[in-house]
C-alpha cells in the first residue's frame, strides 16, 4: 500500500502520456440528434430487462452538448492525451452508404478543441456501438461487417488524418464477440456460441482491414493501435494440472485469440481444438491472417482485475462468476467445465478483485513476448459507490488507493524494462456502464445525473498532482488537494 518514502523514486519519463478515457455511447447522449442512426446499444438498452434499472444512454453525461466544458476539465487536470471513441452511427447512420457530415464535424471540432489546449487525441474507431442495420444484416458473425468497418475507418481517417495522434481500430473485441454473441450480457444480446467464435474472427479481420485503410491514409504521421482487455488468469490450485490446463484454455479464448492473429499471423492450435465442437473455423479464408497482421505501433492494454479458474471435475454446478453480468449462457465458448471461482478481496463495486501485482506481471509477460512493441495502458480504474460528503466533496479514497497501487504497478513494469508509453484512467467521468447502467461510477469526475453538473472527486485532484509532478503522490494527500 502507501509508502511515501518509496513514492519519491517513482518518477515517470517526461514524455509519458497521462490520459483519461471515455467511449461514445457511454457519455455522449444526443442519440437522435443531427442525423445519428440507432446502434445496437440503443436497441439493447431500450429492451426491458437488459440493463439494470432500465437505464439507457439517451442522455448519458450529455457530452455531445458539453464537450467544450469537458475539454476545459481535461485541461485543468493537466491531461496530455484524451482517449475517446467515434460513434459509427453518428458518422454513417446506416453502417453503409452515405456518411453524415454533421457526425464527423462533431468529432472534428472535438479534435481541434483538444489540440488547441495541447491534448493529444487518441481515438478508437469502434467501442461497441455497431449501427443497428448492420446487426440486422447479421452483425459481427456476418463477414461483410468487417468490410463495412474498413469503409467507415477509411472515411474517418480521411477526414481527421494526422490530427489524431493514435488511431485505435477496436476496443476490447473480446467483449464484442463473447459478451455480445456468447453470454448475451452485452448488445446485441445473442447467445449463440458458433456466432461468437465467428464474430471473433470477423473482428480480427475488421482490425486488419480497417487498420490497413487508416495506415494507407495517415502513413507514419499517426500511430496505429488496437486495445485488448487481456485477462490475467490464475489457477485455483497451482499444483493441479487440471487447473493449469483451465488457465491455458481461458487464456487462449481471451488473449491468444486476438494477440496471435493480430501480432503473429495465426490462430493457436489449442484454441481451434478447444472450440472444435462448436465450429470448424471454416470462416477463416485464405489471406485473412495476412490481412489481420497489420503492423501496429503500440498495443493498448486494458486491465482491471484477475480471474481464478479451476477445471470442474465432479464438483457440482459450474458457477459463472466472471464479473460481466448474469447469464445462463457462457461467454467462454467450449469451456463448459471451467469454473471461475470467487477470489480474495478487496473488491470494487463491480465485484472485481483488486490485484495490482497482476498488472505488472501481465505487462512484463507482454514485454517478454513482444519486446519491440510499445504498450499503453488504455484503461484502468475502479467503480465505487461514491457519496457527496457534508463538505461537498467526494472523498473517493477507494479509487485513489486503486489508482495509486495500479500506477505503481505500471511503474514497476517500466523499471523491469517494459516499454510502457502512457496511462489512461477509466474514466474521465461517470458514465453509462453498459449492463449496469449508471449504478456503477468509474469517473474521477462525478456526474450529477439530475443536473448533469461535473464535480471533481478527490481522485481527480490526486491524478492532477501526479501529472504535475510526474511522481506518484501519497494517497493521504488527496483530500487536502483543491
Ligand atoms: O466501461 C467499460 C469500458 O467501456 C470498456 N472497458 C471496461 C470498462 C469498465 O467496465
XYZ file of C-alpha atoms and ligand atoms in Angstrom:
492
model
C 0.000 0.000 0.000
C 1.139 3.571 0.571
C 4.793 4.160 1.180
C 5.571 7.871 0.853
C 9.344 7.338 1.088
C 9.273 4.914 -1.783
C 6.961 7.192 -3.784
C 9.769 9.689 -4.313
C 11.599 7.181 -6.503
C 8.531 6.584 -8.643
C 9.147 9.163 -11.298
C 7.812 8.709 -14.831
C 9.623 9.745 -18.031
C 8.881 13.288 -19.260
C 7.228 12.093 -22.477
C 4.935 9.571 -20.726
C 1.327 10.221 -21.803
C -1.140 10.889 -18.999
C -4.677 10.486 -20.171
C -8.249 9.720 -19.390
C -10.583 7.559 -21.447
C -14.263 7.529 -22.390
C -16.448 5.966 -25.075
C -19.130 7.452 -27.277
C -22.274 5.623 -26.142
C -21.235 5.864 -22.503
C -21.030 9.660 -22.389
C -22.454 11.405 -25.440
C -26.250 11.162 -25.206
C -27.976 13.032 -28.077
C -28.813 9.720 -29.672
C -31.263 11.092 -32.207
C -29.602 14.429 -32.924
C -28.003 15.710 -36.116
C -28.681 12.590 -38.130
C -27.289 9.918 -35.803
C -28.726 6.484 -36.534
C -29.544 3.801 -33.962
C -26.860 1.458 -32.665
C -27.157 -1.995 -31.147
C -26.762 -0.399 -27.719
C -29.787 1.850 -28.284
C -31.833 -1.208 -29.144
C -30.439 -3.328 -26.338
C -30.786 -0.727 -23.605
C -34.374 0.004 -24.636
C -35.256 -3.669 -24.388
C -36.885 -4.300 -20.994
C -34.792 -6.366 -18.616
C -31.469 -5.875 -20.365
C -29.932 -3.013 -18.369
C -30.070 -2.530 -14.609
C -32.886 -0.174 -13.608
C -33.983 0.045 -17.249
C -31.413 2.765 -17.944
C -30.052 3.779 -21.345
C -27.570 6.165 -22.943
C -30.131 8.608 -24.382
C -28.661 11.437 -22.318
C -25.742 9.786 -20.517
C -23.299 12.534 -19.462
C -24.567 14.844 -22.231
C -21.042 15.177 -23.564
C -22.383 15.860 -27.063
C -23.539 19.249 -25.808
C -20.914 19.782 -23.098
C -17.740 18.786 -24.921
C -16.189 22.225 -24.539
C -16.737 22.180 -20.787
C -15.253 18.682 -20.750
C -12.151 19.760 -22.651
C -11.726 22.564 -20.119
C -11.852 19.961 -17.340
C -9.245 17.846 -19.099
C -7.039 20.868 -19.484
C -7.342 21.711 -15.761
C -6.465 18.115 -14.947
C -3.284 18.572 -16.983
C -4.004 15.625 -19.287
C -1.550 15.202 -22.125
C -3.903 12.878 -24.018
C -7.600 12.062 -24.234
C -8.932 8.720 -25.438
C -12.434 8.779 -26.890
C -14.359 6.772 -29.446
C -16.289 7.690 -32.563
C -19.925 6.672 -32.701
C -20.114 4.877 -36.037
C -23.898 5.504 -36.347
C -23.292 9.238 -35.912
C -20.838 9.232 -38.815
C -22.541 6.663 -41.050
C -26.094 6.248 -39.757
C -26.897 3.015 -41.587
C -23.426 1.490 -41.265
C -23.135 1.510 -45.053
C -23.980 4.028 -47.704
C -23.986 7.771 -47.092
C -21.879 9.448 -44.454
C -23.364 12.120 -42.230
C -21.313 15.340 -42.356
C -22.778 16.584 -39.065
C -21.464 13.473 -37.316
C -17.884 13.788 -38.464
C -17.993 17.541 -37.852
C -18.711 16.924 -34.178
C -15.533 14.886 -33.826
C -13.575 17.324 -35.963
C -14.493 20.128 -33.542
C -13.632 17.901 -30.584
C -10.212 17.045 -32.025
C -9.462 20.686 -32.828
C -10.568 21.674 -29.326
C -8.179 19.152 -27.808
C -5.281 20.246 -29.990
C -5.890 23.894 -29.081
C -5.180 23.115 -25.423
C -2.286 20.775 -26.167
C -4.038 17.457 -25.550
C -3.241 14.571 -27.914
C -6.354 12.935 -29.402
C -6.238 9.140 -29.053
C -9.245 7.819 -30.927
C -10.972 4.461 -31.090
C -12.963 3.677 -34.206
C -15.173 1.037 -32.599
C -16.171 0.887 -28.958
C -19.240 -1.347 -29.354
C -21.917 0.907 -30.902
C -22.490 -1.010 -34.117
C -25.085 0.621 -36.402
C -28.301 -1.364 -35.910
C -28.815 -2.020 -39.653
C -25.514 -3.932 -39.694
C -26.723 -6.133 -36.853
C -29.980 -6.650 -38.737
C -27.843 -7.910 -41.616
C -26.104 -10.419 -39.310
C -23.790 -8.313 -37.138
C -20.211 -9.364 -36.471
C -20.878 -13.004 -37.402
C -21.508 -11.652 -40.911
C -18.208 -11.245 -42.760
C -19.495 -8.207 -44.600
C -19.448 -6.205 -41.336
C -15.634 -6.256 -41.447
C -15.691 -4.670 -44.912
C -18.207 -2.076 -43.766
C -15.811 -1.253 -40.918
C -12.959 -0.862 -43.405
C -15.004 1.634 -45.406
C -16.010 3.578 -42.292
C -12.413 3.610 -40.974
C -11.115 4.982 -44.270
C -13.714 7.742 -44.222
C -12.915 8.861 -40.685
C -9.157 8.712 -41.237
C -9.619 10.673 -44.464
C -11.360 13.455 -42.573
C -9.279 13.566 -39.387
C -5.969 12.140 -40.656
C -2.947 13.128 -38.670
C -4.850 15.415 -36.328
C -5.436 12.187 -34.363
C -2.219 11.017 -32.711
C -3.183 7.382 -32.170
C -5.774 5.505 -34.231
C -7.170 2.503 -32.402
C -9.198 0.116 -34.519
C -11.197 -1.771 -31.866
C -11.779 -1.588 -28.159
C -11.918 -4.967 -26.397
C -13.083 -7.241 -29.218
C -13.352 -9.931 -26.517
C -16.426 -8.140 -25.162
C -17.952 -7.522 -28.591
C -17.699 -11.189 -29.540
C -18.204 -13.193 -26.385
C -20.482 -10.925 -24.336
C -22.420 -9.728 -27.376
C -22.947 -13.099 -29.076
C -21.977 -15.696 -26.417
C -23.388 -14.873 -22.987
C -25.634 -12.095 -24.339
C -24.988 -9.704 -21.453
C -23.937 -7.016 -23.944
C -25.610 -5.830 -27.132
C -26.885 -7.343 -29.330
C -27.642 -9.913 -26.629
C -27.369 -13.063 -28.698
C -26.498 -16.422 -27.147
C -25.011 -18.450 -29.956
C -21.554 -19.970 -29.317
C -20.759 -20.534 -33.007
C -21.754 -16.957 -33.818
C -19.465 -15.724 -31.020
C -16.460 -17.549 -32.488
C -17.301 -16.264 -35.962
C -17.501 -12.763 -34.504
C -14.017 -13.189 -33.010
C -12.608 -13.794 -36.475
C -14.537 -11.043 -38.184
C -13.495 -8.546 -35.523
C -9.886 -9.587 -36.091
C -10.445 -9.192 -39.821
C -12.003 -5.755 -39.266
C -8.896 -4.764 -37.314
C -6.700 -5.815 -40.221
C -8.823 -4.240 -42.939
C -9.566 -1.056 -41.012
C -6.012 -0.736 -39.736
C -4.628 -1.007 -43.267
C -7.131 1.569 -44.510
C -6.063 4.013 -41.798
C -2.383 3.366 -42.442
C -2.812 3.980 -46.179
C -4.211 7.403 -45.385
C -2.143 8.620 -42.444
C 1.146 6.865 -43.243
C 3.629 7.321 -40.428
C 2.180 10.622 -39.280
C -0.062 8.932 -36.705
C 0.265 5.714 -34.770
C -1.864 2.636 -35.317
C -3.123 0.588 -32.403
C -5.713 -1.800 -31.042
C -6.938 -2.101 -27.461
C -7.346 -5.526 -25.865
C -8.689 -6.390 -22.444
C -6.098 -9.013 -21.704
C -7.133 -11.423 -18.989
C -4.868 -12.192 -16.045
C -5.937 -15.727 -15.211
C -4.729 -17.749 -12.252
C -5.186 -21.417 -11.340
C -7.257 -22.191 -8.229
C -4.621 -24.745 -7.332
C -1.224 -24.057 -8.906
C -0.217 -27.662 -8.364
C -3.231 -29.048 -10.224
C -2.599 -29.996 -13.858
C -6.343 -29.692 -14.479
C -6.456 -26.148 -13.166
C -3.353 -25.134 -15.102
C -4.991 -26.504 -18.206
C -8.109 -24.461 -17.424
C -5.880 -21.367 -17.341
C -4.431 -22.316 -20.713
C -7.897 -22.726 -22.202
C -9.241 -19.427 -20.889
C -6.108 -17.549 -21.934
C -6.453 -18.987 -25.432
C -10.044 -17.718 -25.713
C -9.407 -14.348 -24.145
C -5.867 -13.341 -25.044
C -4.309 -15.501 -27.717
C -7.484 -15.484 -29.878
C -6.580 -11.843 -30.581
C -2.854 -11.476 -29.883
C -1.799 -14.367 -32.089
C -3.660 -13.411 -35.272
C -3.026 -9.689 -34.832
C 0.652 -9.848 -33.922
C 1.837 -13.251 -35.106
C -0.442 -14.132 -38.005
C -2.010 -17.377 -36.754
C -4.737 -18.823 -34.554
C -3.431 -21.007 -31.752
C -3.887 -24.713 -32.390
C -5.272 -25.356 -28.890
C -7.989 -22.719 -29.442
C -9.044 -24.432 -32.669
C -9.172 -27.774 -30.868
C -10.955 -26.497 -27.732
C -13.736 -24.982 -29.864
C -13.954 -27.762 -32.452
C -17.331 -28.958 -31.162
C -18.764 -25.503 -31.790
C -17.149 -24.534 -35.083
C -14.829 -25.866 -37.747
C -13.386 -22.361 -38.300
C -14.229 -22.531 -41.994
C -14.986 -18.811 -41.779
C -11.209 -18.187 -41.938
C -10.415 -17.632 -45.615
C -7.131 -17.662 -47.482
C -5.277 -14.419 -46.920
C -7.262 -13.391 -43.824
C -4.414 -13.965 -41.410
C -2.017 -11.900 -43.535
C -4.574 -9.094 -43.551
C -5.134 -9.278 -39.805
C -1.428 -8.997 -39.023
C -1.266 -5.317 -39.906
C 1.821 -3.770 -38.293
C 0.833 -1.662 -35.290
C 2.901 0.966 -33.489
C 1.579 0.460 -29.997
C -0.655 -2.059 -28.209
C -3.375 -0.749 -25.906
C -3.885 -2.789 -22.748
C -6.990 -2.534 -20.564
C -6.638 -4.027 -17.119
C -8.949 -4.072 -14.099
C -8.816 -7.369 -12.262
C -7.909 -11.048 -12.360
C -9.796 -14.298 -12.815
C -9.168 -17.563 -10.989
C -10.257 -20.811 -12.596
C -10.389 -24.480 -11.965
C -11.305 -27.418 -14.081
C -14.643 -28.629 -12.844
C -14.116 -32.284 -12.039
C -17.325 -33.584 -10.475
C -17.685 -30.654 -8.080
C -21.316 -29.664 -8.614
C -22.723 -26.995 -10.932
C -20.311 -24.562 -12.530
C -20.597 -21.015 -11.159
C -20.161 -18.358 -13.820
C -18.796 -15.635 -11.566
C -16.863 -13.981 -14.379
C -17.875 -10.449 -13.453
C -19.812 -9.397 -16.526
C -23.419 -9.913 -15.518
C -25.672 -12.918 -15.058
C -26.498 -15.215 -17.927
C -27.431 -18.836 -18.295
C -25.093 -18.805 -21.264
C -21.330 -18.747 -21.095
C -19.005 -16.226 -22.625
C -16.347 -18.937 -22.506
C -17.065 -20.966 -25.600
C -16.131 -24.635 -25.328
C -15.012 -24.240 -21.716
C -18.126 -25.608 -20.041
C -16.153 -27.431 -17.396
C -14.093 -24.403 -16.401
C -15.291 -22.695 -13.264
C -14.476 -19.116 -12.290
C -14.163 -19.140 -8.533
C -14.677 -16.362 -6.032
C -11.372 -14.591 -5.469
C -9.950 -12.930 -2.403
C -10.877 -9.282 -1.885
C -10.777 -6.388 -1.605
C -13.297 -5.750 -4.366
C -14.577 -2.776 -6.303
C -18.296 -2.067 -6.735
C -18.205 -4.301 -9.825
C -17.312 -7.194 -7.520
C -13.920 -7.313 -9.248
C -10.955 -8.146 -7.022
C -8.149 -5.632 -6.689
C -4.824 -7.147 -7.721
C -2.267 -4.598 -8.953
C 0.619 -7.051 -8.956
C -1.131 -8.959 -11.733
C -0.891 -5.849 -13.919
C 2.882 -5.783 -13.553
C 3.015 -9.477 -14.383
C 0.813 -9.010 -17.432
C 2.960 -6.156 -18.751
C 6.213 -7.993 -18.107
C 4.805 -11.042 -19.924
C 3.835 -8.906 -22.910
C 7.219 -7.202 -22.876
C 8.908 -10.604 -22.998
C 6.665 -11.915 -25.768
C 6.712 -8.759 -27.917
C 9.871 -6.826 -26.924
C 9.688 -4.413 -29.885
C 6.072 -3.387 -29.365
C 5.438 -0.375 -27.097
C 2.456 -0.629 -24.751
C -0.016 1.882 -23.383
C -2.496 1.302 -20.609
C -5.624 2.453 -22.418
C -7.927 1.736 -19.463
C -7.508 1.144 -15.777
C -9.707 2.300 -12.936
C -12.361 1.314 -10.452
C -16.074 1.661 -9.758
C -17.108 2.618 -6.269
C -20.383 3.886 -4.859
C -19.176 7.427 -4.270
C -21.055 9.754 -1.959
C -21.007 13.511 -1.752
C -19.800 14.345 1.770
C -21.090 17.112 4.021
C -18.143 19.240 2.981
C -19.451 18.993 -0.567
C -16.580 16.834 -1.761
C -16.377 13.282 -2.996
C -13.772 11.546 -0.850
C -13.288 8.530 -3.090
C -10.428 7.066 -1.087
C -11.003 3.600 -2.574
C -10.436 4.906 -6.093
C -7.363 6.912 -5.061
C -5.946 3.804 -3.465
C -6.720 1.738 -6.556
C -5.062 4.247 -8.886
C -2.066 4.575 -6.597
C -1.440 0.847 -6.476
C -2.025 0.258 -10.190
C 0.050 3.191 -11.406
C 2.765 1.934 -9.063
C 2.387 -1.463 -10.741
C 2.890 0.190 -14.137
C 5.988 1.881 -12.805
C 7.283 -1.475 -11.583
C 6.872 -2.841 -15.098
C 8.775 0.098 -16.567
C 11.549 -0.438 -14.041
C 11.633 -4.081 -15.109
C 12.354 -2.879 -18.642
C 8.894 -2.925 -20.253
C 8.297 -0.183 -22.822
C 5.094 1.402 -21.455
C 4.381 4.770 -23.039
C 1.265 6.006 -21.293
C -1.607 5.512 -18.869
C -5.286 6.389 -19.321
C -7.567 6.313 -16.338
C -11.015 4.832 -16.870
C -12.805 7.013 -16.754
C -12.670 10.755 -17.123
C -16.227 10.971 -15.833
C -19.011 8.763 -14.509
C -20.904 7.215 -17.389
C -23.250 4.546 -18.691
C -21.642 1.332 -17.518
C -23.350 -0.939 -20.070
C -25.495 -3.635 -18.410
C -25.094 -1.862 -15.075
C -26.477 1.456 -16.302
C -25.490 4.440 -14.169
C -25.259 2.398 -10.997
C -21.502 1.861 -11.236
C -19.384 5.007 -11.188
C -15.883 4.843 -12.673
C -15.176 8.562 -13.158
C -12.589 10.756 -11.482
C -15.114 13.486 -12.280
C -18.554 12.949 -10.756
C -21.648 13.431 -12.875
C -24.768 14.561 -11.079
C -27.304 12.787 -13.269
C -30.106 15.157 -12.201
C -28.338 18.347 -13.209
C -25.525 16.925 -15.390
C -23.082 19.070 -13.444
C -19.485 17.897 -13.220
C -17.684 17.758 -9.833
C -14.103 16.863 -9.101
C -13.611 13.842 -6.879
C -10.533 13.533 -4.653
C -9.136 11.118 -7.247
C -9.210 13.876 -9.869
C -7.176 16.210 -7.646
C -4.789 13.360 -6.883
C -4.394 12.466 -10.568
C -3.746 16.114 -11.430
C -0.969 16.176 -8.795
C 0.537 13.030 -10.269
C 0.567 14.539 -13.750
C 2.003 17.809 -12.458
C 4.866 16.137 -10.617
C 5.260 13.012 -12.785
C 5.726 11.265 -9.428
C 3.118 9.141 -7.662
C 1.728 11.207 -4.756
C 0.874 9.538 -1.430
C -2.810 8.687 -1.149
C -3.183 10.670 2.094
C -2.816 13.996 0.404
C -5.848 13.504 -1.867
C -8.493 15.062 0.438
C -6.254 18.069 1.099
C -5.799 18.992 -2.558
C -8.027 21.518 -4.252
O -16.845 0.808 -19.105
C -16.041 -0.195 -19.624
C -15.435 0.234 -20.942
O -16.400 0.598 -21.866
C -14.624 -0.895 -21.550
N -13.692 -1.437 -20.589
C -14.161 -1.744 -19.271
C -14.923 -0.563 -18.694
C -15.422 -0.890 -17.277
O -16.271 -1.986 -17.295
